[in-house]
Amino acid sequence: MDAYHLNDLSSLSDVTLWTGGWDSTYRVLQRAMLDEAAVRPCYVVDRDRQSTGKEVDTMDGLLRWLKHHRPEAYGRIEPPRYVALQAIPPHAEIHEAWRGLRDAYDIGSQYDWLARLAEAGDWTGVELSVYGGGRLRPMFGDHIQRVERAGGGTTWALGPDAPEPQRLLFGRFAFPFWETSKLEAVAQADREGLTEILDANTWFCFNPKNGKPCGTCRPCRFMVKDGLGHRIPRSGHLRYAAQRARGIIGLRTRLRRFRTAG
């Protein structure tokens, strides 16, 4: 797999950022199968991340499944565009905006390079599959609003009165799940008959063990929290339990030392 050059990605709209994970895959299926809309997926290739190959294989697997079982939906999905993380050019103002917001709201580094990618490609309406109940809500405050999509329907985006750091980082993005919680999305996908497809054709673990979810990385922990713990194998649940036990023992040890020192 060769990463695309940014010149091949210029001036796109309605890009859906796809990682092979549950949230972004649900959005791809929602648009292609339920909304019967065109989908323009993009994946950022981080060759240093252990799960990258698994994520790409998972996305390829879903496309093969759709081609065989739902060819009409498959035909609405453009070939995924792959961009190497290292190929995204620097942007001093965006990076400084991210640093300031990171210190205030503890947001991840992906928002820095995703904003730089959207800026470099002059993208608009880039779909981020995040939920409004997370860390972005206090950072956006009342500056997010419902907007009309160019191809019909509505989504959510930052308004023009948002503070400059937020606009620099998120002004090119749309948030289709903003007024939906993860638990609501899981229930909705089940009603729409997409649960079985999502279970078989998504990936989430950052540090797989023997090809299976580790149970201890951040995405694995969120899967359990979001009611999708059945996706974690028994070995992963055992690792998670052991990790929690070590944390409790460590906390008790620190408290004991603190009391002794006092």
mmCIF file of C-alpha atoms in Angstrom:
data_model
loop_
_atom_site.group_PDB
_atom_site.id
_atom_site.type_symbol
_atom_site.label_atom_id
_atom_site.label_comp_id
_atom_site.label_asym_id
_atom_site.label_seq_id
_atom_site.Cartn_x
_atom_site.Cartn_y
_atom_site.Cartn_z
ATOM 1 C CA MET A 1 0.000 0.000 0.000
ATOM 2 C CA ASP A 2 1.455 3.328 -1.093
ATOM 3 C CA ALA A 3 0.316 6.525 0.581
ATOM 4 C CA TYR A 4 -1.246 9.147 -1.651
ATOM 5 C CA HIS A 5 0.497 12.451 -2.190
ATOM 6 C CA LEU A 6 -1.317 15.489 -0.885
ATOM 7 C CA ASN A 7 -1.568 16.847 -4.434
ATOM 8 C CA ASP A 8 -3.948 13.957 -5.193
ATOM 9 C CA LEU A 9 -6.198 15.039 -2.327
ATOM 10 C CA SER A 10 -6.676 18.738 -2.964
ATOM 11 C CA SER A 11 -9.934 20.660 -2.444
ATOM 12 C CA LEU A 12 -12.109 17.727 -1.379
ATOM 13 C CA SER A 13 -15.370 18.064 0.535
ATOM 14 C CA ASP A 14 -17.346 15.584 2.633
ATOM 15 C CA VAL A 15 -14.343 13.398 3.429
ATOM 16 C CA THR A 16 -15.071 10.723 6.027
ATOM 17 C CA LEU A 17 -12.075 9.887 8.189
ATOM 18 C CA TRP A 18 -12.033 6.078 8.416
ATOM 19 C CA THR A 19 -9.853 4.027 10.762
ATOM 20 C CA GLY A 20 -11.522 0.621 10.602
ATOM 21 C CA GLY A 21 -12.868 1.269 14.105
ATOM 22 C CA TRP A 22 -16.494 0.925 15.180
ATOM 23 C CA ASP A 23 -17.457 4.608 15.078
ATOM 24 C CA SER A 24 -16.027 5.565 11.692
ATOM 25 C CA THR A 25 -17.087 2.255 10.108
ATOM 26 C CA TYR A 26 -20.619 2.794 11.367
ATOM 27 C CA ARG A 27 -20.573 6.205 9.672
ATOM 28 C CA VAL A 28 -19.329 4.679 6.388
ATOM 29 C CA LEU A 29 -22.099 2.042 6.489
ATOM 30 C CA GLN A 30 -24.694 4.586 7.535
ATOM 31 C CA ARG A 31 -23.942 6.801 4.559
ATOM 32 C CA ALA A 32 -23.490 4.053 1.957
ATOM 33 C CA MET A 33 -26.270 1.670 3.033
ATOM 34 C CA LEU A 34 -28.895 3.774 4.803
ATOM 35 C CA ASP A 35 -28.510 7.286 3.383
ATOM 36 C CA GLU A 36 -27.587 5.939 -0.069
ATOM 37 C CA ALA A 37 -24.995 8.703 -0.295
ATOM 38 C CA ALA A 38 -21.513 8.813 -1.773
ATOM 39 C CA VAL A 39 -18.679 8.140 0.696
ATOM 40 C CA ARG A 40 -15.167 9.551 0.345
ATOM 41 C CA PRO A 41 -13.045 7.755 2.992
ATOM 42 C CA CYS A 42 -9.532 8.700 4.028
ATOM 43 C CA TYR A 43 -7.095 6.887 6.320
ATOM 44 C CA VAL A 44 -3.898 8.329 7.786
ATOM 45 C CA VAL A 45 -1.108 5.738 7.732
ATOM 46 C CA ASP A 46 1.027 5.705 10.890
ATOM 47 C CA ARG A 47 3.638 3.031 10.214
ATOM 48 C CA ASP A 48 4.901 3.259 13.793
ATOM 49 C CA ARG A 49 1.577 2.136 15.257
ATOM 50 C CA GLN A 50 1.315 -1.581 15.854
ATOM 51 C CA SER A 51 -2.313 -1.777 14.757
ATOM 52 C CA THR A 52 -1.946 -0.002 11.398
ATOM 53 C CA GLY A 53 -1.730 -3.153 9.282
ATOM 54 C CA LYS A 54 -4.698 -4.693 11.077
ATOM 55 C CA GLU A 55 -6.777 -1.568 10.549
ATOM 56 C CA VAL A 56 -6.046 -1.492 6.808
ATOM 57 C CA ASP A 57 -6.813 -5.214 6.483
ATOM 58 C CA THR A 58 -10.093 -4.677 8.349
ATOM 59 C CA MET A 59 -11.191 -1.877 6.019
ATOM 60 C CA ASP A 60 -10.262 -3.968 2.976
ATOM 61 C CA GLY A 61 -12.255 -6.865 4.426
ATOM 62 C CA LEU A 62 -15.379 -4.748 4.827
ATOM 63 C CA LEU A 63 -15.102 -3.494 1.246
ATOM 64 C CA ARG A 64 -14.814 -7.079 -0.013
ATOM 65 C CA TRP A 65 -17.869 -8.054 2.049
ATOM 66 C CA LEU A 66 -19.888 -5.153 0.673
ATOM 67 C CA LYS A 67 -18.812 -5.892 -2.896
ATOM 68 C CA HIS A 68 -20.104 -9.453 -2.527
ATOM 69 C CA HIS A 69 -23.213 -8.913 -0.349
ATOM 70 C CA ARG A 70 -24.239 -5.277 -0.915
ATOM 71 C CA PRO A 71 -22.816 -4.213 -4.294
ATOM 72 C CA GLU A 72 -25.049 -1.146 -4.480
ATOM 73 C CA ALA A 73 -23.546 0.199 -1.240
ATOM 74 C CA TYR A 74 -20.026 -0.810 -2.318
ATOM 75 C CA GLY A 75 -20.483 1.251 -5.480
ATOM 76 C CA ARG A 76 -21.126 4.386 -3.410
ATOM 77 C CA ILE A 77 -17.770 4.164 -1.582
ATOM 78 C CA GLU A 78 -14.805 5.710 -3.345
ATOM 79 C CA PRO A 79 -11.481 3.856 -3.073
ATOM 80 C CA PRO A 80 -9.977 4.857 0.292
ATOM 81 C CA ARG A 81 -7.342 7.545 0.121
ATOM 82 C CA TYR A 82 -4.241 6.773 2.186
ATOM 83 C CA VAL A 83 -2.019 9.573 3.481
ATOM 84 C CA ALA A 84 1.250 8.934 5.299
ATOM 85 C CA LEU A 85 1.346 10.681 8.674
ATOM 86 C CA GLN A 86 4.917 11.755 7.969
ATOM 87 C CA ALA A 87 3.807 13.415 4.702
ATOM 88 C CA ILE A 88 1.471 15.877 6.421
ATOM 89 C CA PRO A 89 3.239 19.245 6.314
ATOM 90 C CA PRO A 90 3.840 21.307 9.450
ATOM 91 C CA HIS A 91 1.682 24.310 10.247
ATOM 92 C CA ALA A 92 2.974 26.467 13.089
ATOM 93 C CA GLU A 93 -0.309 28.230 13.933
ATOM 94 C CA ILE A 94 -2.314 24.997 14.023
ATOM 95 C CA HIS A 95 0.333 23.282 16.140
ATOM 96 C CA GLU A 96 0.387 26.148 18.630
ATOM 97 C CA ALA A 97 -3.418 26.144 18.802
ATOM 98 C CA TRP A 98 -3.345 22.405 19.520
ATOM 99 C CA ARG A 99 -0.719 22.831 22.255
ATOM 100 C CA GLY A 100 -2.792 25.457 24.009
ATOM 101 C CA LEU A 101 -6.008 23.449 23.811
ATOM 102 C CA ARG A 102 -4.196 20.253 24.800
ATOM 103 C CA ASP A 103 -2.984 21.866 28.010
ATOM 104 C CA ALA A 104 -6.465 23.141 28.826
ATOM 105 C CA TYR A 105 -8.578 20.158 27.696
ATOM 106 C CA ASP A 106 -6.218 17.168 27.419
ATOM 107 C CA ILE A 107 -6.976 16.384 23.754
ATOM 108 C CA GLY A 108 -5.004 13.890 21.671
ATOM 109 C CA SER A 109 -2.217 14.588 19.183
ATOM 110 C CA GLN A 110 -4.386 13.306 16.312
ATOM 111 C CA TYR A 111 -6.279 16.597 16.296
ATOM 112 C CA ASP A 112 -3.042 18.424 15.479
ATOM 113 C CA TRP A 113 -2.141 16.360 12.411
ATOM 114 C CA LEU A 114 -5.733 15.927 11.235
ATOM 115 C CA ALA A 115 -6.165 19.702 11.232
ATOM 116 C CA ARG A 116 -2.863 20.104 9.366
ATOM 117 C CA LEU A 117 -3.977 17.498 6.819
ATOM 118 C CA ALA A 118 -7.318 19.212 6.209
ATOM 119 C CA GLU A 119 -5.580 22.559 5.856
ATOM 120 C CA ALA A 120 -2.940 21.220 3.459
ATOM 121 C CA GLY A 121 -5.584 19.575 1.279
ATOM 122 C CA ASP A 122 -7.978 22.536 1.543
ATOM 123 C CA TRP A 123 -10.702 20.117 2.695
ATOM 124 C CA THR A 124 -14.123 21.159 3.951
ATOM 125 C CA GLY A 125 -16.802 19.258 5.850
ATOM 126 C CA VAL A 126 -14.400 16.543 6.994
ATOM 127 C CA GLU A 127 -16.383 14.050 9.077
ATOM 128 C CA LEU A 128 -15.017 13.177 12.516
ATOM 129 C CA SER A 129 -16.888 10.293 14.146
ATOM 130 C CA VAL A 130 -16.765 11.597 17.708
ATOM 131 C CA TYR A 131 -19.575 11.985 20.226
ATOM 132 C CA GLY A 132 -20.637 15.205 21.858
ATOM 133 C CA GLY A 133 -20.393 13.775 25.348
ATOM 134 C CA GLY A 134 -16.595 13.558 25.171
ATOM 135 C CA ARG A 135 -13.738 15.982 25.727
ATOM 136 C CA LEU A 136 -14.641 18.240 22.812
ATOM 137 C CA ARG A 137 -17.947 19.469 24.274
ATOM 138 C CA PRO A 138 -16.490 21.723 27.011
ATOM 139 C CA MET A 139 -13.916 22.999 24.525
ATOM 140 C CA PHE A 140 -16.610 23.918 21.980
ATOM 141 C CA GLY A 141 -19.119 25.240 24.496
ATOM 142 C CA ASP A 142 -22.119 26.799 22.759
ATOM 143 C CA HIS A 143 -20.156 27.509 19.568
ATOM 144 C CA ILE A 144 -21.249 24.355 17.747
ATOM 145 C CA GLN A 145 -24.342 24.471 15.571
ATOM 146 C CA ARG A 146 -26.442 22.382 13.228
ATOM 147 C CA VAL A 147 -25.646 23.018 9.557
ATOM 148 C CA GLU A 148 -27.040 21.835 6.233
ATOM 149 C CA ARG A 149 -24.942 19.362 4.279
ATOM 150 C CA ALA A 150 -24.158 20.179 0.663
ATOM 151 C CA GLY A 151 -25.579 16.824 -0.473
ATOM 152 C CA GLY A 152 -28.645 17.020 1.750
ATOM 153 C CA GLY A 153 -29.305 16.338 5.410
ATOM 154 C CA THR A 154 -27.751 18.033 8.412
ATOM 155 C CA THR A 155 -24.658 17.703 10.559
ATOM 156 C CA TRP A 156 -22.875 19.695 13.272
ATOM 157 C CA ALA A 157 -19.943 22.098 12.960
ATOM 158 C CA LEU A 158 -18.270 24.998 14.737
ATOM 159 C CA GLY A 159 -19.928 28.341 14.221
ATOM 160 C CA PRO A 160 -18.071 31.419 12.948
ATOM 161 C CA ASP A 161 -17.964 32.979 16.425
ATOM 162 C CA ALA A 162 -15.864 30.147 17.926
ATOM 163 C CA PRO A 163 -12.521 31.183 19.491
ATOM 164 C CA GLU A 164 -9.594 31.255 17.074
ATOM 165 C CA PRO A 165 -7.711 28.206 18.483
ATOM 166 C CA GLN A 166 -10.822 26.053 18.142
ATOM 167 C CA ARG A 167 -11.472 27.349 14.614
ATOM 168 C CA LEU A 168 -7.861 26.696 13.566
ATOM 169 C CA LEU A 169 -8.057 23.133 14.811
ATOM 170 C CA PHE A 170 -11.642 22.146 14.022
ATOM 171 C CA GLY A 171 -13.053 24.680 11.580
ATOM 172 C CA ARG A 172 -12.821 22.295 8.619
ATOM 173 C CA PHE A 173 -14.584 19.416 10.388
ATOM 174 C CA ALA A 174 -18.155 18.170 10.758
ATOM 175 C CA PHE A 175 -19.465 16.043 13.625
ATOM 176 C CA PRO A 176 -22.357 13.819 12.462
ATOM 177 C CA PHE A 177 -22.657 12.042 15.854
ATOM 178 C CA TRP A 178 -22.506 15.186 17.974
ATOM 179 C CA GLU A 179 -25.970 14.803 19.504
ATOM 180 C CA THR A 180 -25.629 11.022 19.904
ATOM 181 C CA SER A 181 -23.918 9.087 22.691
ATOM 182 C CA LYS A 182 -21.911 5.941 21.953
ATOM 183 C CA LEU A 183 -24.479 3.801 23.774
ATOM 184 C CA GLU A 184 -27.246 5.359 21.681
ATOM 185 C CA ALA A 185 -25.265 4.730 18.507
ATOM 186 C CA VAL A 186 -24.738 1.073 19.443
ATOM 187 C CA ALA A 187 -28.484 0.644 20.053
ATOM 188 C CA GLN A 188 -29.319 2.469 16.837
ATOM 189 C CA ALA A 189 -26.925 0.308 14.787
ATOM 190 C CA ASP A 190 -28.630 -2.761 16.251
ATOM 191 C CA ARG A 191 -32.051 -1.475 15.207
ATOM 192 C CA GLU A 192 -30.697 -0.773 11.736
ATOM 193 C CA GLY A 193 -29.408 -4.331 11.402
ATOM 194 C CA LEU A 194 -25.746 -3.321 11.264
ATOM 195 C CA THR A 195 -24.442 -4.922 14.482
ATOM 196 C CA GLU A 196 -23.352 -8.201 12.923
ATOM 197 C CA ILE A 197 -21.541 -6.406 10.081
ATOM 198 C CA LEU A 198 -19.800 -4.066 12.531
ATOM 199 C CA ASP A 199 -18.743 -6.887 14.857
ATOM 200 C CA ALA A 200 -17.200 -8.830 11.977
ATOM 201 C CA ASN A 201 -15.602 -5.925 10.132
ATOM 202 C CA THR A 202 -14.157 -3.445 12.632
ATOM 203 C CA TRP A 203 -10.939 -3.166 14.627
ATOM 204 C CA PHE A 204 -10.077 -1.012 17.616
ATOM 205 C CA CYS A 205 -7.075 -2.323 19.599
ATOM 206 C CA PHE A 206 -3.800 -0.372 19.491
ATOM 207 C CA ASN A 207 -1.651 -3.197 20.889
ATOM 208 C CA PRO A 208 -2.999 -6.541 19.674
ATOM 209 C CA LYS A 209 -1.721 -9.727 21.302
ATOM 210 C CA ASN A 210 -1.500 -12.740 19.001
ATOM 211 C CA GLY A 211 -3.807 -10.977 16.582
ATOM 212 C CA LYS A 212 -6.504 -10.357 19.198
ATOM 213 C CA PRO A 213 -7.504 -7.249 21.202
ATOM 214 C CA CYS A 214 -5.226 -6.755 24.199
ATOM 215 C CA GLY A 215 -7.941 -5.609 26.613
ATOM 216 C CA THR A 216 -5.744 -2.967 28.271
ATOM 217 C CA CYS A 217 -5.170 -0.200 25.716
ATOM 218 C CA ARG A 218 -7.409 2.874 25.709
ATOM 219 C CA PRO A 219 -9.683 1.735 22.821
ATOM 220 C CA CYS A 220 -10.141 -1.685 24.426
ATOM 221 C CA ARG A 221 -11.136 -0.110 27.726
ATOM 222 C CA PHE A 222 -13.628 2.133 25.938
ATOM 223 C CA MET A 223 -15.155 -0.858 24.158
ATOM 224 C CA VAL A 224 -15.976 -2.370 27.540
ATOM 225 C CA LYS A 225 -17.295 0.945 28.856
ATOM 226 C CA ASP A 226 -19.483 1.411 25.760
ATOM 227 C CA GLY A 227 -21.194 -1.941 26.113
ATOM 228 C CA LEU A 228 -19.120 -3.798 23.529
ATOM 229 C CA GLY A 229 -17.080 -5.909 25.918
ATOM 230 C CA HIS A 230 -18.054 -9.047 23.989
ATOM 231 C CA ARG A 231 -15.514 -7.945 21.373
ATOM 232 C CA ILE A 232 -12.676 -8.485 23.889
ATOM 233 C CA PRO A 233 -11.453 -12.093 24.213
ATOM 234 C CA ARG A 234 -11.112 -13.798 27.583
ATOM 235 C CA SER A 235 -7.339 -13.250 27.507
ATOM 236 C CA GLY A 236 -7.934 -9.509 27.111
ATOM 237 C CA HIS A 237 -10.356 -9.386 30.025
ATOM 238 C CA LEU A 238 -7.796 -11.227 32.183
ATOM 239 C CA ARG A 239 -5.096 -8.700 31.235
ATOM 240 C CA TYR A 240 -7.461 -5.854 32.073
ATOM 241 C CA ALA A 241 -8.296 -7.383 35.463
ATOM 242 C CA ALA A 242 -4.596 -7.866 36.205
ATOM 243 C CA GLN A 243 -3.865 -4.271 35.186
ATOM 244 C CA ARG A 244 -6.566 -2.968 37.511
ATOM 245 C CA ALA A 245 -5.301 -5.165 40.355
ATOM 246 C CA ARG A 246 -1.764 -3.831 39.913
ATOM 247 C CA GLY A 247 -3.110 -0.282 39.915
ATOM 248 C CA ILE A 248 -5.049 -0.852 43.141
ATOM 249 C CA ILE A 249 -2.025 -2.461 44.811
ATOM 250 C CA GLY A 250 0.175 0.438 43.669
ATOM 251 C CA LEU A 251 -2.293 2.986 45.010
ATOM 252 C CA ARG A 252 -2.473 1.238 48.384
ATOM 253 C CA THR A 253 1.322 1.127 48.561
ATOM 254 C CA ARG A 254 1.588 4.850 47.838
ATOM 255 C CA LEU A 255 -1.068 5.658 50.437
ATOM 256 C CA ARG A 256 0.742 3.527 53.015
ATOM 257 C CA ARG A 257 4.028 5.311 52.313
ATOM 258 C CA PHE A 258 2.287 8.683 52.514
ATOM 259 C CA ARG A 259 0.750 7.865 55.894
ATOM 260 C CA THR A 260 4.061 6.549 57.193
ATOM 261 C CA ALA A 261 5.888 9.668 56.058
ATOM 262 C CA GLY A 262 3.244 11.834 57.689
#
